Coordinates of C-alpha atoms in Angstrom, one line a residue:
M11 CA 0.7 -96.0 -107.3
R12 CA -2.1 -97.8 -104.8
K13 CA -5.7 -97.4 -105.4
E14 CA -7.5 -95.5 -102.9
K15 CA -10.3 -97.6 -100.9
S16 CA -13.7 -96.4 -100.7
L17 CA -15.3 -95.0 -97.3
R18 CA -18.0 -97.6 -97.6
F19 CA -15.1 -100.8 -97.9
F20 CA -13.9 -99.6 -94.3
V21 CA -17.9 -98.3 -92.7
T22 CA -18.7 -102.2 -94.1
F23 CA -15.5 -103.8 -93.0
W24 CA -16.0 -102.1 -89.3
F25 CA -19.6 -103.1 -88.5
I26 CA -19.4 -106.4 -89.7
I27 CA -16.7 -107.3 -87.3
A28 CA -18.7 -105.7 -84.4
S29 CA -21.7 -107.3 -85.5
L30 CA -24.1 -104.4 -84.7
I31 CA -26.7 -103.7 -87.5
P32 CA -28.9 -106.8 -86.9
L33 CA -28.2 -106.1 -83.2
L34 CA -29.1 -103.1 -83.0
I35 CA -31.9 -103.2 -85.4
L36 CA -33.6 -106.6 -83.6
G37 CA -33.1 -104.5 -80.4
A38 CA -35.0 -101.9 -81.0
V39 CA -37.7 -103.5 -83.0
S40 CA -38.3 -105.8 -80.1
H41 CA -38.0 -102.9 -77.8
F42 CA -40.7 -100.7 -79.6
F43 CA -42.9 -103.4 -80.1
I44 CA -43.0 -104.7 -76.8
K45 CA -43.1 -101.0 -75.3
W46 CA -46.0 -100.4 -77.2
Q47 CA -48.0 -103.9 -76.0
L48 CA -47.4 -103.3 -72.7
E49 CA -48.7 -99.7 -72.9
K50 CA -51.8 -101.0 -75.0
S51 CA -53.0 -103.2 -72.5
I52 CA -52.6 -100.7 -69.6
D53 CA -54.5 -97.8 -71.2
K54 CA -57.5 -100.9 -72.0
Q55 CA -57.0 -101.5 -68.2
S56 CA -57.6 -98.0 -66.9
R57 CA -60.0 -97.4 -69.6
I58 CA -62.3 -100.4 -68.9
L59 CA -62.1 -99.6 -65.2
A60 CA -63.0 -96.1 -65.4
R61 CA -65.9 -96.4 -67.8
L62 CA -67.0 -99.0 -65.7
V63 CA -67.7 -96.9 -63.0
A64 CA -69.1 -94.0 -65.0
Q65 CA -71.4 -96.5 -66.4
D66 CA -72.9 -97.8 -63.3
L67 CA -72.9 -94.0 -61.8
S68 CA -74.5 -92.9 -64.9
K69 CA -77.2 -95.8 -64.5
L70 CA -77.4 -94.9 -60.7
F71 CA -78.4 -91.4 -61.9
S72 CA -81.3 -92.1 -64.3
T73 CA -82.6 -93.8 -61.9
Q74 CA -83.2 -91.1 -59.0
E75 CA -83.8 -89.1 -61.5
Q76 CA -87.0 -91.5 -62.9
L77 CA -88.1 -91.7 -59.0
L78 CA -88.3 -88.0 -58.5
A79 CA -89.8 -87.6 -62.5
I80 CA -92.3 -90.0 -61.0
V81 CA -93.0 -88.3 -57.8
K82 CA -93.0 -84.6 -59.6
N83 CA -95.8 -86.3 -62.2
D84 CA -98.3 -88.0 -59.4
L85 CA -97.9 -84.2 -58.7
E86 CA -98.6 -82.9 -61.1
S87 CA -101.7 -85.0 -62.0
G88 CA -103.6 -84.8 -58.7
V89 CA -102.8 -88.8 -57.9
I90 CA -101.5 -87.5 -54.5
P91 CA -102.2 -84.2 -53.2
E92 CA -99.8 -81.9 -51.9
S93 CA -101.4 -83.0 -47.7
R94 CA -100.1 -85.9 -48.6
F95 CA -97.0 -85.9 -49.8
Q96 CA -95.1 -86.6 -46.2
E97 CA -97.4 -90.3 -46.4
Y98 CA -96.7 -91.1 -50.0
V99 CA -92.4 -90.1 -49.6
S100 CA -92.8 -92.4 -46.6
S101 CA -93.6 -95.6 -48.1
F102 CA -90.7 -94.9 -50.6
K103 CA -87.8 -97.7 -49.1
L104 CA -85.0 -94.7 -49.7
D105 CA -82.4 -97.5 -48.0
E106 CA -83.1 -99.2 -51.4
T107 CA -81.5 -95.6 -53.4
V108 CA -78.3 -93.7 -52.7
F109 CA -80.7 -90.9 -51.5
E110 CA -80.8 -89.9 -47.8
S111 CA -83.3 -87.8 -47.7
I112 CA -86.9 -86.9 -50.0
V113 CA -88.2 -82.9 -49.5
L114 CA -90.7 -80.8 -50.4
L115 CA -89.3 -77.4 -51.2
D116 CA -92.4 -74.2 -51.4
N117 CA -91.2 -71.3 -53.6
N118 CA -89.3 -69.6 -51.2
G119 CA -87.1 -72.7 -51.0
E120 CA -88.2 -73.3 -47.0
V121 CA -88.8 -77.6 -46.0
K122 CA -92.3 -78.2 -46.0
F123 CA -92.1 -81.5 -45.7
I124 CA -88.7 -84.1 -45.4
S125 CA -88.6 -87.9 -46.0
P126 CA -87.9 -89.5 -42.8
F127 CA -89.7 -87.2 -41.3
R128 CA -87.8 -85.5 -38.6
K129 CA -89.6 -81.9 -37.4
E130 CA -86.5 -80.1 -36.5
F131 CA -86.3 -80.2 -40.2
I132 CA -89.4 -78.5 -41.5
G133 CA -89.1 -74.7 -42.5
I134 CA -84.1 -75.3 -43.4
D135 CA -84.2 -72.9 -45.4
F136 CA -82.7 -73.7 -49.1
S137 CA -83.1 -70.5 -50.6
N138 CA -79.1 -70.0 -51.0
Y139 CA -78.1 -72.3 -52.6
D140 CA -76.9 -72.5 -56.2
F141 CA -78.9 -75.4 -57.3
F142 CA -82.5 -73.8 -55.4
K143 CA -81.9 -70.8 -57.6
K144 CA -81.0 -73.4 -61.4
V145 CA -83.9 -75.2 -60.9
K146 CA -86.6 -72.0 -60.2
E147 CA -84.7 -69.8 -62.9
S148 CA -84.7 -72.3 -65.6
G149 CA -88.1 -74.5 -64.6
E150 CA -85.5 -77.9 -65.4
S151 CA -84.6 -80.9 -63.1
Q152 CA -80.8 -79.6 -61.6
W153 CA -78.1 -81.4 -60.3
S154 CA -76.0 -79.6 -57.4
D155 CA -72.4 -79.4 -56.3
T156 CA -71.6 -80.7 -53.7
F157 CA -72.2 -79.5 -50.0
I158 CA -72.7 -80.0 -45.9
S159 CA -76.4 -81.4 -45.7
P160 CA -78.2 -79.5 -43.0
F161 CA -79.5 -83.1 -42.1
S162 CA -77.0 -85.4 -41.6
G163 CA -73.7 -82.6 -41.1
N164 CA -72.3 -84.9 -44.0
S165 CA -70.5 -84.0 -47.7
S166 CA -73.5 -84.9 -49.9
I167 CA -75.2 -83.2 -53.6
A168 CA -78.8 -82.9 -54.6
L169 CA -81.0 -83.5 -57.7
G170 CA -83.8 -80.6 -57.7
V171 CA -87.3 -81.3 -59.9
W172 CA -89.6 -78.5 -60.3
S173 CA -92.6 -79.4 -60.1
K174 CA -94.1 -76.0 -60.0
P175 CA -95.2 -73.9 -57.3
V176 CA -93.0 -76.5 -55.3
I177 CA -89.4 -77.6 -55.3
I178 CA -88.8 -81.1 -55.3
V179 CA -84.8 -82.6 -54.0
G180 CA -83.7 -86.2 -53.4
I181 CA -80.1 -85.5 -51.6
I182 CA -77.6 -88.1 -51.2
D183 CA -74.5 -88.7 -49.2
L184 CA -71.8 -88.6 -51.1
N185 CA -70.2 -91.5 -48.3
K186 CA -73.3 -93.4 -50.0
L187 CA -71.5 -93.2 -53.1
S188 CA -68.0 -94.0 -52.0
E189 CA -69.5 -97.5 -50.5
R190 CA -70.6 -98.1 -53.4
M191 CA -67.0 -98.0 -55.2
S192 CA -66.2 -101.1 -53.0
K193 CA -67.6 -103.4 -55.8
F194 CA -65.2 -102.0 -58.1
E195 CA -62.1 -103.7 -56.2
A196 CA -59.2 -102.6 -57.9
E197 CA -55.2 -104.1 -57.5
K198 CA -53.2 -102.0 -55.1
D199 CA -51.9 -99.3 -55.3
V200 CA -54.7 -98.8 -58.4
Y201 CA -57.0 -95.4 -57.1
I202 CA -60.8 -95.2 -57.8
I203 CA -62.1 -91.9 -57.0
V204 CA -65.4 -90.4 -58.7
T205 CA -64.8 -86.0 -59.3
D206 CA -68.3 -83.3 -59.3
S207 CA -67.7 -80.5 -62.5
R208 CA -65.7 -78.4 -61.0
G209 CA -63.1 -81.4 -60.4
V210 CA -63.9 -81.7 -56.4
I211 CA -64.0 -85.2 -55.1
I212 CA -67.3 -87.0 -54.0
A213 CA -66.9 -90.3 -54.2
A214 CA -63.6 -92.8 -53.3
H215 CA -62.2 -95.6 -51.3
E216 CA -61.0 -93.6 -48.6
K217 CA -64.2 -91.4 -47.1
D218 CA -61.9 -88.8 -45.4
I219 CA -61.1 -87.4 -48.6
V220 CA -64.5 -87.5 -49.6
A221 CA -65.2 -85.4 -46.1
Q222 CA -62.5 -82.5 -47.5
R223 CA -63.9 -81.9 -50.0
M224 CA -61.2 -82.3 -51.8
S225 CA -60.2 -80.1 -55.2
V226 CA -58.4 -81.9 -57.6
K227 CA -59.5 -79.6 -61.2
N228 CA -55.7 -78.7 -61.0
L229 CA -54.0 -82.5 -62.3
P230 CA -53.4 -81.5 -65.6
M231 CA -55.8 -85.1 -66.4
I232 CA -58.1 -83.9 -63.8
A233 CA -58.1 -80.3 -66.3
E234 CA -58.3 -81.6 -69.5
A235 CA -61.3 -84.0 -69.0
L236 CA -63.9 -81.2 -67.0
K237 CA -62.8 -79.8 -70.7
G238 CA -64.0 -83.3 -72.7
N239 CA -59.9 -84.5 -73.4
C240 CA -60.9 -87.3 -72.0
G241 CA -58.7 -90.8 -71.8
V242 CA -55.3 -91.8 -70.4
F243 CA -52.8 -89.2 -69.0
E244 CA -49.2 -89.2 -67.7
Y245 CA -48.9 -86.6 -64.7
K246 CA -46.0 -85.9 -61.8
S247 CA -46.9 -84.8 -58.3
N248 CA -45.4 -85.0 -55.1
G249 CA -42.4 -85.8 -56.6
I250 CA -44.0 -89.1 -58.4
E251 CA -45.0 -90.3 -61.9
Y252 CA -48.6 -91.7 -62.1
I253 CA -50.8 -92.5 -65.3
G254 CA -55.1 -92.3 -64.4
C255 CA -57.8 -92.3 -66.7
A256 CA -60.8 -90.2 -66.8
E257 CA -64.7 -91.2 -68.1
N258 CA -67.4 -88.3 -68.1
I259 CA -70.3 -89.4 -67.0
P260 CA -72.8 -87.9 -69.3
E261 CA -76.1 -87.2 -67.5
I262 CA -74.3 -84.4 -64.7
G263 CA -71.0 -83.8 -66.6
W264 CA -68.7 -85.7 -63.6
L265 CA -65.9 -88.1 -64.0
S266 CA -65.1 -91.1 -63.2
V267 CA -61.4 -92.0 -62.5
V268 CA -58.7 -94.0 -61.7
I269 CA -55.3 -93.4 -61.2
Q270 CA -51.9 -95.6 -60.2
P271 CA -48.6 -94.6 -59.6
E272 CA -46.3 -94.9 -62.9
D273 CA -43.3 -97.9 -61.3
V274 CA -46.6 -100.1 -60.3
A275 CA -48.2 -99.7 -64.1
L276 CA -45.6 -100.2 -65.2
A277 CA -43.5 -102.1 -63.6
S278 CA -43.5 -105.2 -66.2
L279 CA -42.2 -102.5 -68.5
F280 CA -39.1 -101.3 -66.7
R281 CA -38.2 -104.9 -65.8
F282 CA -37.8 -105.1 -69.9
N283 CA -35.9 -101.7 -70.3
V284 CA -33.1 -102.7 -67.2
F285 CA -32.4 -105.5 -69.5
F286 CA -32.4 -103.9 -72.8
F287 CA -30.4 -100.7 -72.4
A288 CA -28.5 -103.3 -69.9
F289 CA -27.7 -105.4 -73.8
L290 CA -27.5 -101.3 -75.2
G291 CA -24.6 -101.0 -72.4
G292 CA -22.4 -103.9 -73.8
T293 CA -23.3 -103.5 -77.8
I294 CA -21.8 -99.7 -76.8
L295 CA -19.2 -101.5 -75.2
I296 CA -17.7 -103.5 -78.0
I297 CA -18.3 -99.8 -80.6
I298 CA -15.6 -98.3 -78.2
I299 CA -13.3 -101.2 -78.5
V300 CA -13.6 -101.2 -81.9
S301 CA -12.9 -97.4 -82.1
L302 CA -9.8 -98.1 -80.0
V303 CA -7.8 -99.7 -82.9
A304 CA -9.5 -97.5 -85.1
P305 CA -6.5 -96.4 -88.1
R306 CA -4.6 -93.2 -86.3
N307 CA -4.9 -91.3 -89.6
L308 CA -8.8 -91.5 -89.9
L309 CA -8.9 -89.6 -86.8
R310 CA -6.2 -87.0 -87.5
L311 CA -8.4 -86.3 -91.0
I312 CA -11.5 -86.2 -88.9
Q313 CA -9.6 -83.9 -86.5
D314 CA -9.0 -81.3 -89.3
L315 CA -12.7 -81.6 -91.1
K316 CA -13.4 -80.3 -87.1
L317 CA -10.9 -77.5 -87.4
Q318 CA -12.1 -76.0 -91.0
I319 CA -15.1 -76.5 -89.2
A320 CA -14.4 -74.2 -85.8
N321 CA -12.5 -71.8 -88.0
I322 CA -15.6 -71.3 -90.2
A323 CA -17.8 -70.7 -87.6
S324 CA -15.1 -68.6 -85.5
G325 CA -15.0 -66.1 -88.8
K326 CA -11.5 -67.8 -90.6
Y327 CA -12.2 -69.1 -93.6
E328 CA -8.2 -70.0 -94.7
P329 CA -7.4 -73.5 -95.8
V330 CA -6.3 -76.3 -93.4
E331 CA -3.1 -78.2 -94.1
K332 CA -4.1 -81.3 -94.2
S333 CA -1.9 -82.9 -91.4
V334 CA -2.3 -86.7 -93.7
K335 CA -3.1 -87.8 -96.7
F336 CA -5.5 -90.1 -96.1
K337 CA -5.9 -93.6 -98.6
A338 CA -9.9 -93.0 -98.5
R339 CA -11.2 -90.7 -101.4
E340 CA -14.0 -89.5 -100.4
F341 CA -12.6 -88.4 -96.6
N342 CA -10.0 -86.0 -99.2
E343 CA -13.2 -84.8 -101.2
L344 CA -14.7 -83.8 -98.4
L345 CA -12.5 -81.9 -96.9
D346 CA -11.7 -80.2 -99.8
D347 CA -15.7 -79.6 -100.5
V348 CA -15.1 -78.0 -97.1
T349 CA -12.7 -76.0 -97.9
N350 CA -14.3 -74.5 -101.5
M351 CA -17.2 -74.1 -98.4
A352 CA -14.9 -71.6 -96.4
K353 CA -14.4 -70.1 -99.1
A354 CA -17.6 -69.5 -101.0
I355 CA -19.0 -68.1 -97.6
R356 CA -16.6 -65.8 -96.9
D357 CA -16.8 -64.3 -100.8
R358 CA -20.4 -64.0 -99.7
E359 CA -19.6 -62.4 -96.1
Q360 CA -17.9 -60.1 -97.8
S361 CA -19.9 -59.1 -100.3
I362 CA -23.2 -58.9 -97.6
E363 CA -21.0 -56.6 -95.7
E364 CA -20.5 -54.3 -98.5
A365 CA -24.6 -54.8 -99.4
K366 CA -25.0 -53.1 -95.7
R367 CA -22.4 -50.3 -95.8
D368 CA -23.8 -48.8 -99.1
W369 CA -27.3 -49.6 -97.2
E370 CA -26.0 -47.5 -94.6
M371 CA -23.9 -45.3 -96.7
T372 CA -27.8 -45.0 -98.9
F373 CA -29.9 -44.2 -95.5
D374 CA -27.5 -42.2 -93.9
S375 CA -27.4 -39.8 -97.1
V376 CA -31.0 -39.0 -97.4
P377 CA -31.7 -35.6 -96.0
D378 CA -35.2 -36.3 -95.3
M379 CA -35.3 -37.8 -91.9
I380 CA -36.2 -41.3 -91.6
F381 CA -37.1 -43.6 -89.1
L382 CA -38.3 -47.7 -89.1
L383 CA -41.3 -48.0 -86.5
K384 CA -42.9 -50.5 -85.1
E385 CA -46.8 -51.6 -85.0
D386 CA -46.3 -49.9 -81.8
G387 CA -44.2 -46.8 -82.9
T388 CA -40.9 -48.2 -81.3
I389 CA -37.9 -46.9 -83.3
F390 CA -35.3 -49.6 -83.6
R391 CA -33.9 -47.7 -86.7
A392 CA -33.3 -44.2 -87.9
N393 CA -30.7 -42.1 -90.3
T394 CA -28.5 -39.1 -89.6
A395 CA -30.4 -36.9 -91.1
A396 CA -33.4 -37.6 -88.1
A397 CA -30.6 -37.8 -85.6
D398 CA -29.1 -34.4 -86.1
F399 CA -32.7 -32.4 -86.5
L400 CA -33.7 -33.9 -83.0
G401 CA -30.0 -33.2 -81.5
C402 CA -29.3 -36.9 -80.3
S403 CA -27.5 -39.2 -81.3
I404 CA -28.9 -42.7 -83.6
Q405 CA -28.8 -44.8 -79.8
E406 CA -30.4 -42.4 -78.2
L407 CA -33.7 -42.7 -80.2
I408 CA -33.6 -46.1 -81.1
G409 CA -35.5 -48.3 -78.5
K410 CA -38.2 -44.4 -77.9
K411 CA -41.8 -44.4 -79.1
C412 CA -41.9 -41.5 -82.7
Y413 CA -44.3 -39.8 -80.6
E414 CA -41.9 -39.0 -77.8
V415 CA -39.0 -37.5 -79.5
V416 CA -40.3 -35.9 -82.7
H417 CA -44.0 -34.2 -80.9
G418 CA -43.0 -34.7 -76.9
T419 CA -46.3 -36.4 -76.0
A420 CA -47.5 -39.6 -74.3
E421 CA -49.4 -41.0 -77.5
H422 CA -49.8 -41.0 -81.1
P423 CA -51.5 -37.1 -82.0
P424 CA -55.0 -37.5 -83.1
N425 CA -53.7 -37.4 -87.2
C426 CA -50.9 -40.0 -87.3
P427 CA -50.0 -41.1 -90.4
H428 CA -48.1 -44.3 -89.2
M429 CA -51.5 -45.2 -87.0
L430 CA -53.3 -44.8 -90.2
S431 CA -51.0 -46.6 -92.5
Q432 CA -51.9 -49.9 -90.2
R433 CA -55.1 -49.4 -90.8
T434 CA -55.6 -48.9 -94.1
G435 CA -52.3 -51.1 -95.4
Q436 CA -51.4 -47.4 -97.9
V437 CA -49.1 -45.0 -97.8
E438 CA -50.6 -42.1 -95.8
S439 CA -48.7 -38.8 -95.9
A440 CA -50.2 -35.5 -93.2
E441 CA -48.5 -32.2 -92.5
M442 CA -48.1 -32.0 -89.1
E443 CA -46.7 -28.8 -86.3
L444 CA -44.1 -29.3 -83.6
S445 CA -43.8 -28.1 -80.3
D446 CA -41.1 -25.8 -81.3
G447 CA -42.9 -24.4 -84.1
K448 CA -41.5 -25.9 -87.0
Y449 CA -43.5 -27.7 -89.2
V450 CA -42.6 -31.7 -91.1
Q451 CA -44.2 -32.7 -94.0
V452 CA -44.4 -37.1 -92.3
T453 CA -44.7 -39.9 -94.7
C454 CA -45.5 -43.5 -93.8
S455 CA -45.2 -46.5 -95.3
P456 CA -46.4 -49.9 -94.2
I457 CA -43.3 -52.8 -93.4
R458 CA -44.7 -56.2 -94.9
G459 CA -43.5 -59.5 -93.4
R460 CA -43.3 -62.6 -95.7
D461 CA -47.4 -63.4 -95.1
G462 CA -48.4 -59.6 -96.1
E463 CA -49.0 -59.1 -92.7
I464 CA -48.1 -55.0 -91.3
L465 CA -45.0 -55.4 -89.6
G466 CA -45.0 -51.6 -88.6
T467 CA -43.7 -48.4 -91.3
V468 CA -41.1 -46.5 -92.5
H469 CA -41.2 -43.1 -90.9
V470 CA -40.0 -40.3 -93.7
A471 CA -40.3 -36.4 -92.8
R472 CA -39.3 -34.0 -94.7
D473 CA -38.5 -30.2 -92.5
V474 CA -40.8 -28.0 -94.2
T475 CA -40.7 -24.5 -91.8
D476 CA -38.8 -22.8 -94.7
R477 CA -41.8 -23.3 -97.2
K478 CA -44.4 -23.0 -94.8
K479 CA -43.3 -19.2 -94.0
L480 CA -43.1 -18.0 -97.7
E481 CA -46.1 -19.2 -97.7
S482 CA -48.0 -17.3 -95.0
E483 CA -45.6 -14.6 -95.8
I484 CA -47.0 -14.4 -99.6
I485 CA -50.7 -15.0 -98.2
R486 CA -50.4 -11.6 -96.0
S487 CA -49.0 -10.2 -99.2
K488 CA -51.8 -10.7 -100.5
N489 CA -53.8 -10.1 -97.6
L490 CA -52.6 -6.4 -98.2
L491 CA -52.9 -5.4 -101.1
E492 CA -56.8 -6.8 -101.2
N493 CA -56.3 -3.7 -99.0
L494 CA -55.2 -1.6 -100.1
F495 CA -56.8 -1.9 -103.7
E496 CA -60.4 -2.8 -101.8
N497 CA -59.3 1.0 -99.5
S498 CA -58.3 2.9 -102.5
T499 CA -59.7 6.5 -101.9
E500 CA -59.0 6.1 -106.4
A501 CA -61.6 4.4 -108.3
I502 CA -59.7 1.1 -109.7
G503 CA -60.4 -1.2 -112.0
V504 CA -59.2 -4.3 -113.4
V505 CA -60.1 -5.2 -117.1
D506 CA -58.7 -7.7 -119.7
R507 CA -57.3 -7.7 -123.1
H508 CA -60.8 -6.6 -124.2
G509 CA -61.4 -4.1 -121.9
R510 CA -64.0 -5.9 -120.0
F511 CA -63.9 -4.9 -116.4
M512 CA -62.8 -8.3 -114.2
K513 CA -62.4 -6.6 -110.7
I514 CA -63.1 -3.3 -109.7
N515 CA -63.1 -2.1 -105.7
R516 CA -65.4 0.0 -103.5
R517 CA -65.2 3.4 -104.7
T518 CA -65.9 2.6 -108.3
E519 CA -68.4 1.7 -107.5
E520 CA -69.4 4.7 -105.3
I521 CA -67.5 7.2 -107.8
F522 CA -69.9 5.7 -110.6
G523 CA -72.7 4.7 -109.2
Y524 CA -72.9 1.1 -110.6
S525 CA -72.5 -2.3 -108.3
R526 CA -69.7 -5.0 -108.8
H527 CA -72.3 -7.1 -110.2
E528 CA -73.5 -4.7 -113.4
L529 CA -70.0 -3.8 -113.8
I530 CA -67.8 -6.7 -114.8
G531 CA -67.8 -8.1 -117.6
Q532 CA -69.0 -5.2 -119.5
K533 CA -66.7 -2.6 -121.2
F534 CA -64.9 0.4 -119.5
D535 CA -65.5 2.2 -121.9
T536 CA -69.6 2.7 -120.7
L537 CA -68.2 5.5 -117.9
Y538 CA -66.9 7.4 -120.5
A539 CA -69.0 10.0 -123.0
D540 CA -65.6 11.0 -125.0
K541 CA -65.1 7.9 -127.0
K542 CA -62.1 9.0 -129.0
E543 CA -60.3 9.8 -126.4
L544 CA -60.6 6.8 -124.6
E545 CA -60.2 4.9 -127.2
E546 CA -56.2 6.7 -127.4
R547 CA -55.5 6.1 -124.1
R548 CA -56.6 2.7 -124.0
G549 CA -54.6 1.8 -127.0
E550 CA -51.5 3.3 -125.3
A551 CA -52.1 0.8 -122.6
F552 CA -52.6 -2.4 -124.3
K553 CA -49.5 -1.4 -126.8
G554 CA -47.3 -4.6 -127.4
W555 CA -49.8 -6.7 -126.1

């Protein structure tokens, strides 16, 4: 008998022929390393450029804040009186700053002084501008959002400084910021923009974008950066993939952003991918050629294995007859193992099905009404007793709210044990009257998940209408007897075996002239003068005790 060859022999033999192992490993490692280096280099370049812009603007705005701080100190210290503010500010060379103008607002937000001076601007009202309100309320310096300057008609921003009782305002024309971006000349198809804290573009190479006050806050990169998650991002806009980097300008919460199309940024990586996948395609072609000459018996055995697995998936567990006896021991053992697994699955399914039938039989045999409820009271399982009691089928109950089918209401009743059980995590019970006059004793036990969380309750209801009727009848009979006893025209008393009064009626009090309080606990013979006759009657009454 020929010795069966091992699976290892076939795997080693064919992979050596195709020379796949060294080529695939080398290709995968090379592709990963080169791609990682290129992406790292692209990310680094974008970060450096975005940080340079952020640092430049941060330094610029710090300088402007310092300038207005000097003006504030000179005003508050009395170095210059407010009346000479126009002359004082006019001495500044605004063209050496980014300020379009410096304005002094009174406590009502109206322009008192402006440099460069233009008479027609005196008295312009800034009281409705948000930055004026914020400066006045907080007493601290505030940068505004973008707005249309009433002086130049251009998109602008403002820095307001409180110097009680006036506010010093420096207004910056955003066109100047855009011009400042020109010193960061970037490569073709690389865009540099600056946005305010709302995601509105306030500086860019293309001034028309700034004039339109275009908002880019919905771009994933900008949205994340405004939340404080700065870094390099990839996103898609108008069918074009982009790579961008956003950096925060901490003094004012703005963003400096560098954006470029992905095909431009990753051009070298794309070229490498073309070469790599061409090589990989050639390798796959070799594998296909090798597979075509593989032994047919191997394919037949795999087909047998596939058929057996397909049968298992469709619920057929009978073993598949082998179409060929293959000489590889491991494959034959594998097919035998799958066959044995199919038998084991069949046995387990049968056991599970039997357990399921037993559980359902027990569930439906319980005479009490049982619901399995979700957290909101939705019924997802009910037994036969519940359906019979409510006069409907089980399927009609599934998906409905328990309070709808049981109580006929639009919400849980006030003392609902289902809701109480979910709050306390304990078994809760309550006696409830239904709309048709019936009474049920409801007990709810929490259903817990694997982690102990409450997923719903087991709702068990028992019809106690007959018991309630019996209790009512007993109470009615008791009240009737009490009434007869109390209102009898005869003096009636109840004594214990020692002759002491336990209870008397009103007629006894009237005849003998004693109150209940005086007679209860006293021997009844105190009411009789003839003790001998009384003893004889008492003996007859207690005979046999």
